[in-house]
PDB file of C-alpha atoms in Angstrom:
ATOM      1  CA  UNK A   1     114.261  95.352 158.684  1.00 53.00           C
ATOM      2  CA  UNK A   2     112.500  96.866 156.155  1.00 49.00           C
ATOM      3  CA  UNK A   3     114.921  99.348 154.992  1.00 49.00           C
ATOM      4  CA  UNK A   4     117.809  96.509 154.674  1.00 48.00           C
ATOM      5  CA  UNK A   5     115.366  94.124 152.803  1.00 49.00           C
ATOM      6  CA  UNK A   6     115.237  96.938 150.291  1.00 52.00           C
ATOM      7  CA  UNK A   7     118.297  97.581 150.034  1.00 55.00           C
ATOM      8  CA  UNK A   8     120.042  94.274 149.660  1.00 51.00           C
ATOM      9  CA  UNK A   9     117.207  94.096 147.024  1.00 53.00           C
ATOM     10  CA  UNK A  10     118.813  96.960 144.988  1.00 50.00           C
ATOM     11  CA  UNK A  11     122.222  95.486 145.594  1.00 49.00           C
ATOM     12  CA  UNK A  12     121.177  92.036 144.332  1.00 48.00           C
ATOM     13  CA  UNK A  13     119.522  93.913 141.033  1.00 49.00           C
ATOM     14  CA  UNK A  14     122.885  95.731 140.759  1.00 48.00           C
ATOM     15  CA  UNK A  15     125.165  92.390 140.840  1.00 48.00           C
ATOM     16  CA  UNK A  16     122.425  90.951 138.020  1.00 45.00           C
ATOM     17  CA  UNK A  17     122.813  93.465 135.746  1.00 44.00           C
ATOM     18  CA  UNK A  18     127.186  94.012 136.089  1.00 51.00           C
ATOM     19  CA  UNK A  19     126.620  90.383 135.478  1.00 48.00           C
ATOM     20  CA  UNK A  20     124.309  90.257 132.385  1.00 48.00           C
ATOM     21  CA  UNK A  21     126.903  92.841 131.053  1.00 49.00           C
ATOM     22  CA  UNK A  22     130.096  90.721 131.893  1.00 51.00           C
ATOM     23  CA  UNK A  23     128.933  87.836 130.354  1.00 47.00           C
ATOM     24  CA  UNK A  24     128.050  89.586 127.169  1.00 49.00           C
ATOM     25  CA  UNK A  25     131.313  91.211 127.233  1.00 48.00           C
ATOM     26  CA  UNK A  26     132.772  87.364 127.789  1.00 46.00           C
ATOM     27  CA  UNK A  27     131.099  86.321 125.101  1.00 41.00           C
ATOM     28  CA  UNK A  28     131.339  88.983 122.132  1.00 46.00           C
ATOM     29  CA  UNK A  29     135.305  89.329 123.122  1.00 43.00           C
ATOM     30  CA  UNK A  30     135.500  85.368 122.681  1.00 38.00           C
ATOM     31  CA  UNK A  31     134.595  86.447 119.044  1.00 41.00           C
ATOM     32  CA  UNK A  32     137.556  88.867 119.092  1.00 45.00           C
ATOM     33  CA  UNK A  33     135.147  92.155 118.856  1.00 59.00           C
ATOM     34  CA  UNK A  34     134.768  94.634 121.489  1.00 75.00           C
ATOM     35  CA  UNK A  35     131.762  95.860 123.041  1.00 81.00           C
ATOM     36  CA  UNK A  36     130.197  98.632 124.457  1.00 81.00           C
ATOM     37  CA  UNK A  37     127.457  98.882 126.984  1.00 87.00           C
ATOM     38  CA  UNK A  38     125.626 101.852 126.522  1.00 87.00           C
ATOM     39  CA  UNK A  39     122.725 103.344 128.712  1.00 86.00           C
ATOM     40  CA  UNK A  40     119.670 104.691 127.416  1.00 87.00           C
ATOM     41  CA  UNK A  41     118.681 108.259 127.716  1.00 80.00           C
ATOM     42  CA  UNK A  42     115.099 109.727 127.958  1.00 69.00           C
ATOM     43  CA  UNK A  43     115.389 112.650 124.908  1.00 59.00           C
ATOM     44  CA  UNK A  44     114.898 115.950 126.425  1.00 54.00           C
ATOM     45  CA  UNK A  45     112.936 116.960 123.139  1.00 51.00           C
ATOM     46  CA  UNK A  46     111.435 117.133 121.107  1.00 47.00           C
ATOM     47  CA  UNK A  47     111.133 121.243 121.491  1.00 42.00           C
ATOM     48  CA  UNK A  48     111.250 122.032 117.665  1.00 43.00           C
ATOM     49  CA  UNK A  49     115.004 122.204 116.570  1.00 44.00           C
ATOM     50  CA  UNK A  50     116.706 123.166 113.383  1.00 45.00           C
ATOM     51  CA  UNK A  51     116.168 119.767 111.790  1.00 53.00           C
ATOM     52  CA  UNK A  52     113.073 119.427 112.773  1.00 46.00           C
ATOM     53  CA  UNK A  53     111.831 122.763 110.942  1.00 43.00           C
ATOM     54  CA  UNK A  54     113.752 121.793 108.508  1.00 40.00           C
ATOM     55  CA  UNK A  55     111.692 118.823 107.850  1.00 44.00           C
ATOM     56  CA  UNK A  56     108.617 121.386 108.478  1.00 43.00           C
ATOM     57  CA  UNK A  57     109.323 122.871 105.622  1.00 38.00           C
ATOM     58  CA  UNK A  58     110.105 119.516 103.172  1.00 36.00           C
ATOM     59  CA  UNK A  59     106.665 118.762 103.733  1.00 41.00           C
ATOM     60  CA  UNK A  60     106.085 122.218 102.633  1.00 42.00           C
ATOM     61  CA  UNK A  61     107.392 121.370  99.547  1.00 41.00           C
ATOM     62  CA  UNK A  62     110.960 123.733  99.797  1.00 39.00           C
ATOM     63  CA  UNK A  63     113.774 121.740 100.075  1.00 35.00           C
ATOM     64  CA  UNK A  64     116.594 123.843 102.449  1.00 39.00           C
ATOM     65  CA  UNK A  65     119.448 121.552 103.452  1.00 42.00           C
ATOM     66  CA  UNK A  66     119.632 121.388 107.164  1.00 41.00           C
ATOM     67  CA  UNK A  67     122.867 122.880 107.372  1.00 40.00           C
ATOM     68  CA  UNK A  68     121.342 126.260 104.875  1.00 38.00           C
ATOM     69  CA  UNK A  69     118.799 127.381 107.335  1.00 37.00           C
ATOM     70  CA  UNK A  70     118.195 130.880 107.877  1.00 39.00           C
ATOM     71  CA  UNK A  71     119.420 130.327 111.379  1.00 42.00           C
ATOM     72  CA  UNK A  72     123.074 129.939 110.237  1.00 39.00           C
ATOM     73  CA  UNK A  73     125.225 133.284 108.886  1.00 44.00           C
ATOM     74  CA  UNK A  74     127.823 130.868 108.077  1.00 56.00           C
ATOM     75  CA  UNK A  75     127.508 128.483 105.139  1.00 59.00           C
ATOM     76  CA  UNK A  76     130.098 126.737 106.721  1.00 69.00           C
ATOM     77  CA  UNK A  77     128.625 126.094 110.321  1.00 80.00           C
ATOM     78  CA  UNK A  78     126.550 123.168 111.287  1.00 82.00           C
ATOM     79  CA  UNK A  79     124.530 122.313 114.077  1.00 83.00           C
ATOM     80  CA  UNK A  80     124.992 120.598 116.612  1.00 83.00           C
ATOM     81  CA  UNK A  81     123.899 117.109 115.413  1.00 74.00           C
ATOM     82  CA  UNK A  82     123.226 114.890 118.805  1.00 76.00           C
ATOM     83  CA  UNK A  83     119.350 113.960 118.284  1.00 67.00           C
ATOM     84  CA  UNK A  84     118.799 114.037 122.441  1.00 62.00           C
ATOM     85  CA  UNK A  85     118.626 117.774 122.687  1.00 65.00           C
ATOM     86  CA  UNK A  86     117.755 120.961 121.257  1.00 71.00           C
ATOM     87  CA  UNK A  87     121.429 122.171 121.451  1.00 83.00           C
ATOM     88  CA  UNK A  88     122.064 125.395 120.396  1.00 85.00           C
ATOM     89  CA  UNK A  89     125.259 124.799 119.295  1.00 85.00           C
ATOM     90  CA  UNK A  90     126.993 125.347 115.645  1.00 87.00           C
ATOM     91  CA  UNK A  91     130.150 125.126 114.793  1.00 88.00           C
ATOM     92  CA  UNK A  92     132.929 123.792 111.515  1.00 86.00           C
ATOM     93  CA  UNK A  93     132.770 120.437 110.818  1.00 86.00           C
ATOM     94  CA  UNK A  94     135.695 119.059 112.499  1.00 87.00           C
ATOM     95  CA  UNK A  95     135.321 120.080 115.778  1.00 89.00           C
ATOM     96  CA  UNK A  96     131.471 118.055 115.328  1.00 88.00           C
ATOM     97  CA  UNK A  97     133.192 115.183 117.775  1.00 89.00           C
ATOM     98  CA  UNK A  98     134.579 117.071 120.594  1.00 89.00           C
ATOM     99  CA  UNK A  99     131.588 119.223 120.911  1.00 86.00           C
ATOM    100  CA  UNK A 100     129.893 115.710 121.347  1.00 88.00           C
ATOM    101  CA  UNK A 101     132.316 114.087 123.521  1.00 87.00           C
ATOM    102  CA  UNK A 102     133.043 117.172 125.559  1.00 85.00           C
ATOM    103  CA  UNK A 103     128.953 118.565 125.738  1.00 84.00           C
ATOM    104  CA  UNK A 104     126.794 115.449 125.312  1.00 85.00           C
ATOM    105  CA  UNK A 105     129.345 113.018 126.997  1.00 85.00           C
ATOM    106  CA  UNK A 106     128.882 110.885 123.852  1.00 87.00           C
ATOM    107  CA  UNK A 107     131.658 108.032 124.525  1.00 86.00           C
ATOM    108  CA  UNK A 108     133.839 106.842 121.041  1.00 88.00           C
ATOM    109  CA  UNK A 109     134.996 103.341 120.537  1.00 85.00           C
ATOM    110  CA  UNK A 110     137.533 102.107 118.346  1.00 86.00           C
ATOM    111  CA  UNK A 111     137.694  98.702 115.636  1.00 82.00           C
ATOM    112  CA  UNK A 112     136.491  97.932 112.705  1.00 77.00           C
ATOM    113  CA  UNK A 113     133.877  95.493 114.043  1.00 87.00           C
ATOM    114  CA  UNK A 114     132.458  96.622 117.520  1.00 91.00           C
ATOM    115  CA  UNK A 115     129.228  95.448 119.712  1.00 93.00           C
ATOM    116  CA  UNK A 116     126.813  98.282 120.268  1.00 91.00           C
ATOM    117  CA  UNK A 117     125.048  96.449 123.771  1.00 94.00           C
ATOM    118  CA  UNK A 118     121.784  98.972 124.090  1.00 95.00           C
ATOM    119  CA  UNK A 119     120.334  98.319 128.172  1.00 94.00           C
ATOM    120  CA  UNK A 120     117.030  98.633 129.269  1.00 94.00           C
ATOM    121  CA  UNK A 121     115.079  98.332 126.254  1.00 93.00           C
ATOM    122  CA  UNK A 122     111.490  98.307 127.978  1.00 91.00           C
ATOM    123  CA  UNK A 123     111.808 101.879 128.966  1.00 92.00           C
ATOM    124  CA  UNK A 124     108.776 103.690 127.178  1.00 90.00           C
ATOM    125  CA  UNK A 125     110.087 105.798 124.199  1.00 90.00           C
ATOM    126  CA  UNK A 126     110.930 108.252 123.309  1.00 89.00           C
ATOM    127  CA  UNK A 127     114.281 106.598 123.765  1.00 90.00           C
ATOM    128  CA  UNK A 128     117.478 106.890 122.848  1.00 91.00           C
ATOM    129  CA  UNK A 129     121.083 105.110 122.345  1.00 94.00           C
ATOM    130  CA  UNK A 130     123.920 106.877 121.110  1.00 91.00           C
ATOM    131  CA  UNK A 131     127.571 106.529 120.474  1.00 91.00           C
ATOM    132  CA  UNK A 132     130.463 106.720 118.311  1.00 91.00           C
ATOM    133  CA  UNK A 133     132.750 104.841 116.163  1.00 91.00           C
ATOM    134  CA  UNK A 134     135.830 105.585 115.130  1.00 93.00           C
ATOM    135  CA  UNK A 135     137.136 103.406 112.353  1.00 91.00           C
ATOM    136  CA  UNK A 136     138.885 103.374 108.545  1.00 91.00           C
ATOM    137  CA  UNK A 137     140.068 106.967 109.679  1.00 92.00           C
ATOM    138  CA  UNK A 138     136.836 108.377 110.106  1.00 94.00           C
ATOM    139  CA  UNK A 139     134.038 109.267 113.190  1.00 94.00           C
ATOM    140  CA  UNK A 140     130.726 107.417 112.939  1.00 95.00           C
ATOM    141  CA  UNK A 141     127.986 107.818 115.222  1.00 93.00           C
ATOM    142  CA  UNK A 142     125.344 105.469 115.721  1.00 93.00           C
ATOM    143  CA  UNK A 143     122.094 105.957 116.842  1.00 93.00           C
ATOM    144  CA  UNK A 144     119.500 103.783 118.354  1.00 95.00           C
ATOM    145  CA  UNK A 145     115.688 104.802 118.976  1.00 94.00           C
ATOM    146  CA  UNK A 146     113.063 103.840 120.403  1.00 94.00           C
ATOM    147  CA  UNK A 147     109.906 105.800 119.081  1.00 92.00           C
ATOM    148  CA  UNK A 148     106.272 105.605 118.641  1.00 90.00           C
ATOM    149  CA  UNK A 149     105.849 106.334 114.889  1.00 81.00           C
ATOM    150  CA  UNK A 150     101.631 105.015 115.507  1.00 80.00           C
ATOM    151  CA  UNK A 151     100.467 105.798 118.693  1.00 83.00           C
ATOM    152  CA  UNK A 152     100.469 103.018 121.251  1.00 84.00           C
ATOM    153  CA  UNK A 153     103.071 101.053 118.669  1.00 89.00           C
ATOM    154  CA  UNK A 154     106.377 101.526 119.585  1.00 94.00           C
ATOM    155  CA  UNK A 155     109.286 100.670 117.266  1.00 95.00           C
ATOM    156  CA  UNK A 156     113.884 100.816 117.341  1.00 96.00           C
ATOM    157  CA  UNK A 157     115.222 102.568 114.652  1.00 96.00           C
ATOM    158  CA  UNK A 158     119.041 102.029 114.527  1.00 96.00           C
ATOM    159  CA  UNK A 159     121.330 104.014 111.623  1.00 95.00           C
ATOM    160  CA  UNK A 160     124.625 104.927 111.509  1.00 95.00           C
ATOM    161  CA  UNK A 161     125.946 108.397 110.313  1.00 94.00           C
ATOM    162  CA  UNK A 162     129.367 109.759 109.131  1.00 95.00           C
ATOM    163  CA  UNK A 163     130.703 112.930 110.774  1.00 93.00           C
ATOM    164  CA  UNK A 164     131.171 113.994 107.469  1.00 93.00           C
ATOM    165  CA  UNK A 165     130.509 115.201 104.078  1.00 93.00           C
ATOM    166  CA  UNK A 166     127.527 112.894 101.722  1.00 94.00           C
ATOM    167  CA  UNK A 167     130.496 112.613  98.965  1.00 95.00           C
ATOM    168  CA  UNK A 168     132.767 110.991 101.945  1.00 95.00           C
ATOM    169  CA  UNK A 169     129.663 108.720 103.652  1.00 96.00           C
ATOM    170  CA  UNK A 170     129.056 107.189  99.942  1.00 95.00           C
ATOM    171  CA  UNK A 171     132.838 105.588 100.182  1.00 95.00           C
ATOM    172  CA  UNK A 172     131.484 103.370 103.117  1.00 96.00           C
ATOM    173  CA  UNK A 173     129.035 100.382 103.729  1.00 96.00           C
ATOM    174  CA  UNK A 174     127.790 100.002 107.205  1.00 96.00           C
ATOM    175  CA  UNK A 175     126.394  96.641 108.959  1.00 96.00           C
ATOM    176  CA  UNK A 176     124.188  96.279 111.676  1.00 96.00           C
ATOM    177  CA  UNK A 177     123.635  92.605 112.747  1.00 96.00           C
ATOM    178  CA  UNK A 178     121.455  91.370 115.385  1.00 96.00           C
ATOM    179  CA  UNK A 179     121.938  87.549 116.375  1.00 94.00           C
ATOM    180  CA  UNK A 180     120.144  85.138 119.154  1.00 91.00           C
ATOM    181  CA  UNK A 181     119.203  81.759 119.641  1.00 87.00           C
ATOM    182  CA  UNK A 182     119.724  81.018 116.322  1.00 89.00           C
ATOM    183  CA  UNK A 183     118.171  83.618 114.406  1.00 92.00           C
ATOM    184  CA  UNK A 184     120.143  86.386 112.524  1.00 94.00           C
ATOM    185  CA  UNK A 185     119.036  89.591 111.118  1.00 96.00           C
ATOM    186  CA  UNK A 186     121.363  91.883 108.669  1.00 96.00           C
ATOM    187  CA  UNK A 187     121.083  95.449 107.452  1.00 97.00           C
ATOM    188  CA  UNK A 188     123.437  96.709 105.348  1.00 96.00           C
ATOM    189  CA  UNK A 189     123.494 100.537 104.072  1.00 96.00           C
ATOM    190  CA  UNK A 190     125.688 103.545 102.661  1.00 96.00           C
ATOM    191  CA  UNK A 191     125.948 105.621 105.965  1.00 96.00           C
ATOM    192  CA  UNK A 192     124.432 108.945 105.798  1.00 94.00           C
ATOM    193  CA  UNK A 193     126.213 111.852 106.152  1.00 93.00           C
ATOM    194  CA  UNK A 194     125.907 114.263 109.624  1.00 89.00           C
ATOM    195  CA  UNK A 195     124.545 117.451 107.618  1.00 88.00           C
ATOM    196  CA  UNK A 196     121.480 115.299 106.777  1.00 88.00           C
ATOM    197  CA  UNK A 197     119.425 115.798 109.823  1.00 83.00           C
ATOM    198  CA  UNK A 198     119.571 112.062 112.373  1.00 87.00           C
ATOM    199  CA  UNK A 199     115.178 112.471 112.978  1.00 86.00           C
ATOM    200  CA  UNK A 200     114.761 113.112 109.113  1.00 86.00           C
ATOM    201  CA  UNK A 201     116.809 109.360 108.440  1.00 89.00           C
ATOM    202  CA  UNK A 202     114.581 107.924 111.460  1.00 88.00           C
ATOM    203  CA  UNK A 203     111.612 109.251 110.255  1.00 86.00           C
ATOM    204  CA  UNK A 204     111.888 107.964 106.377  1.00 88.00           C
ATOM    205  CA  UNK A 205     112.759 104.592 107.884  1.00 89.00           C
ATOM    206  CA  UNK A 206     115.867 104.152 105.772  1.00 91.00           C
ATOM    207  CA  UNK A 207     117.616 102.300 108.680  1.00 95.00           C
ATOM    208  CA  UNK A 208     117.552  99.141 110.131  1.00 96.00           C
ATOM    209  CA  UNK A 209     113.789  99.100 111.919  1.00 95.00           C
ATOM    210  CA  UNK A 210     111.737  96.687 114.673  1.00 95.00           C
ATOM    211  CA  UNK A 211     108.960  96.174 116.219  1.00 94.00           C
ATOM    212  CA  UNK A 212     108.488  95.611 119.559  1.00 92.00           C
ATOM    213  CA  UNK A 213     108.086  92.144 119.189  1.00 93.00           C
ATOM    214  CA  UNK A 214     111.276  91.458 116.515  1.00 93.00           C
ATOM    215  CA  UNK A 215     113.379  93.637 119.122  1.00 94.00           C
ATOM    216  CA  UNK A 216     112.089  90.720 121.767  1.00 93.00           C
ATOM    217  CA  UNK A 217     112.757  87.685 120.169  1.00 94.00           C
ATOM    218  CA  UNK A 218     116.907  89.639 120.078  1.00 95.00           C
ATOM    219  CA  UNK A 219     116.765  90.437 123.473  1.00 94.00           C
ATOM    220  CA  UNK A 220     118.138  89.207 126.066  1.00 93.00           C
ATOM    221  CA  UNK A 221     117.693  89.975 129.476  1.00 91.00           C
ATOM    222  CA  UNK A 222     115.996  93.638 128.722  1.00 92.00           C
ATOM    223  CA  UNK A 223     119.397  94.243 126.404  1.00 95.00           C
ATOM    224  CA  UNK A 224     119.913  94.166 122.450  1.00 95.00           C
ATOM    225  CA  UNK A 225     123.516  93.617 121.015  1.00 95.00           C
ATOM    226  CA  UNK A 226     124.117  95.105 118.196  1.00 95.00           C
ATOM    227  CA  UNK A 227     127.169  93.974 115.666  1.00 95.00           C
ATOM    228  CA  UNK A 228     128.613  97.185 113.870  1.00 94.00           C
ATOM    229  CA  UNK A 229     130.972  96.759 111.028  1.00 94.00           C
ATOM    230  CA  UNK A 230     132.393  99.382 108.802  1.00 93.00           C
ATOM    231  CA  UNK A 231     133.717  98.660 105.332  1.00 94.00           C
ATOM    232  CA  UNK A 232     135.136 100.412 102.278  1.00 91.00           C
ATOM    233  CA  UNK A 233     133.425 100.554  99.339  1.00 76.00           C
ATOM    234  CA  UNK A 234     133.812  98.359  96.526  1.00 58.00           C
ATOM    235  CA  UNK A 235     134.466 101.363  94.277  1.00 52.00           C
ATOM    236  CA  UNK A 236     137.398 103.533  96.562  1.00 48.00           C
ATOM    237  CA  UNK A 237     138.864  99.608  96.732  1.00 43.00           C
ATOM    238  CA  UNK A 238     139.085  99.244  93.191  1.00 41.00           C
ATOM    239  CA  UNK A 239     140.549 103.152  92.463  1.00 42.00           C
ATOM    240  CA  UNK A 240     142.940 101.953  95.177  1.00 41.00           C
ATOM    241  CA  UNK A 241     144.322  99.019  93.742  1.00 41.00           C
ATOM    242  CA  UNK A 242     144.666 100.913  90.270  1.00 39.00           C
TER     243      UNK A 242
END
């Protein structure tokens, strides 16, 4: 008796959560935009990675970009840039998203305005949320963190980065939008580029940041939707139209 009380217990926590996730779905694709559910994962740092000494060595006072480090041979290879692991991986630019896709099982999603639906948001941090976005011809990859940057005070970072070069991530404003029982919150940015190291970002705080209460009061059910949308920029609109 025992053992089936538990069980149906799990299955009844199962059915709840499919249908927390349905009726988000329901709801955002009313709106026309498409969402993505996306599970956290515990980061299996943070051993010290290439970024990280990177950002050793700012404090230092020298100023190596990440992609420069005595590490690389090749001017032209790059790290592997997914934030959960200390990946030894380097490689060209363009093959950045299949190494992701293929190694870190990193899923892509398509539009120009998605929903970025982060689950189980009470886990303790270090915590992560990652995916990307493919839009206006061009990779994206978001990521979501939960981190304690004072011990005992745990906040979300959330930033979005372009799997590209810093002259091609300054033709592009990103939005990240969080809205619940009637309260809306809006951060809007130039997306940084990929060779600038994701914890560097995080740690500056130039990205959309919460505390744990803020995340709360967007919440619902243990789950925070995110709106992404992904714009030109004023000045590549204008050059176009001349």
């Amino acid at each position: 008796m025992l053992f089936f009380t538990q069980c149906f217990g799990a299955v009844l926590d199962l059915i709840h959560l499919r249908f927390q996730h349905y009726k988000a779905k329901r709801v955002f694709s009313a709106a026309g935009q498409l969402v993505c559910v996306v599970n956290p994962t515990h980061s299996l740092k943070y051993a010290p990675t290439r970024c990280a000494a990177v950002q050793a060595s700012t404090e230092q006072g020298i100023l190596p970009p990440c992609h420069h480090h005595e590490a690389v041979h090749d001017p032209q290879l790059v790290p592997c840039t997914c934030p959960l692991f200390s990946c030894p991986w380097e490689g060209h630019l363009e093959v950045v998203v299949s190494h992701l896709r293929q190694t870190h099982r990193i899923n892509i999603l398509q539009g120009a305005e998605i929903v970025f639906l982060a689950t189980d948001m009470h886990l303790p941090a270090p915590t992560d949320w990652i995916i990307m976005h493919s839009c206006l011809g061009h990779q994206f990859l978001l990521v979501l963190r939960k981190q304690e940057k004072y011990e005992g005070h745990p906040q979300f970072f959330a930033t979005m980065m372009l799997i590209g070069t810093p002259s091609q991530a300054n033709n592009f404003t990103y939005r990240l939008e969080l809205n619940r029982n009637q309260r809306r919150l809006k951060w809007e940015a130039t997306p940084r580029s990929i060779l600038e190291c994701v914890d560097s970002v995080l740690s500056d705080g130039d990205c959309l940041v919460l505390n744990t209460s803020l995340a709360q009061l967007f919440s619902d059910n243990g789950s925070l939707a995110i709106g992404i949308a992904i714009t030109t920029s004023k000045v590549l609109s204008s050059e176009a139209e001349v």
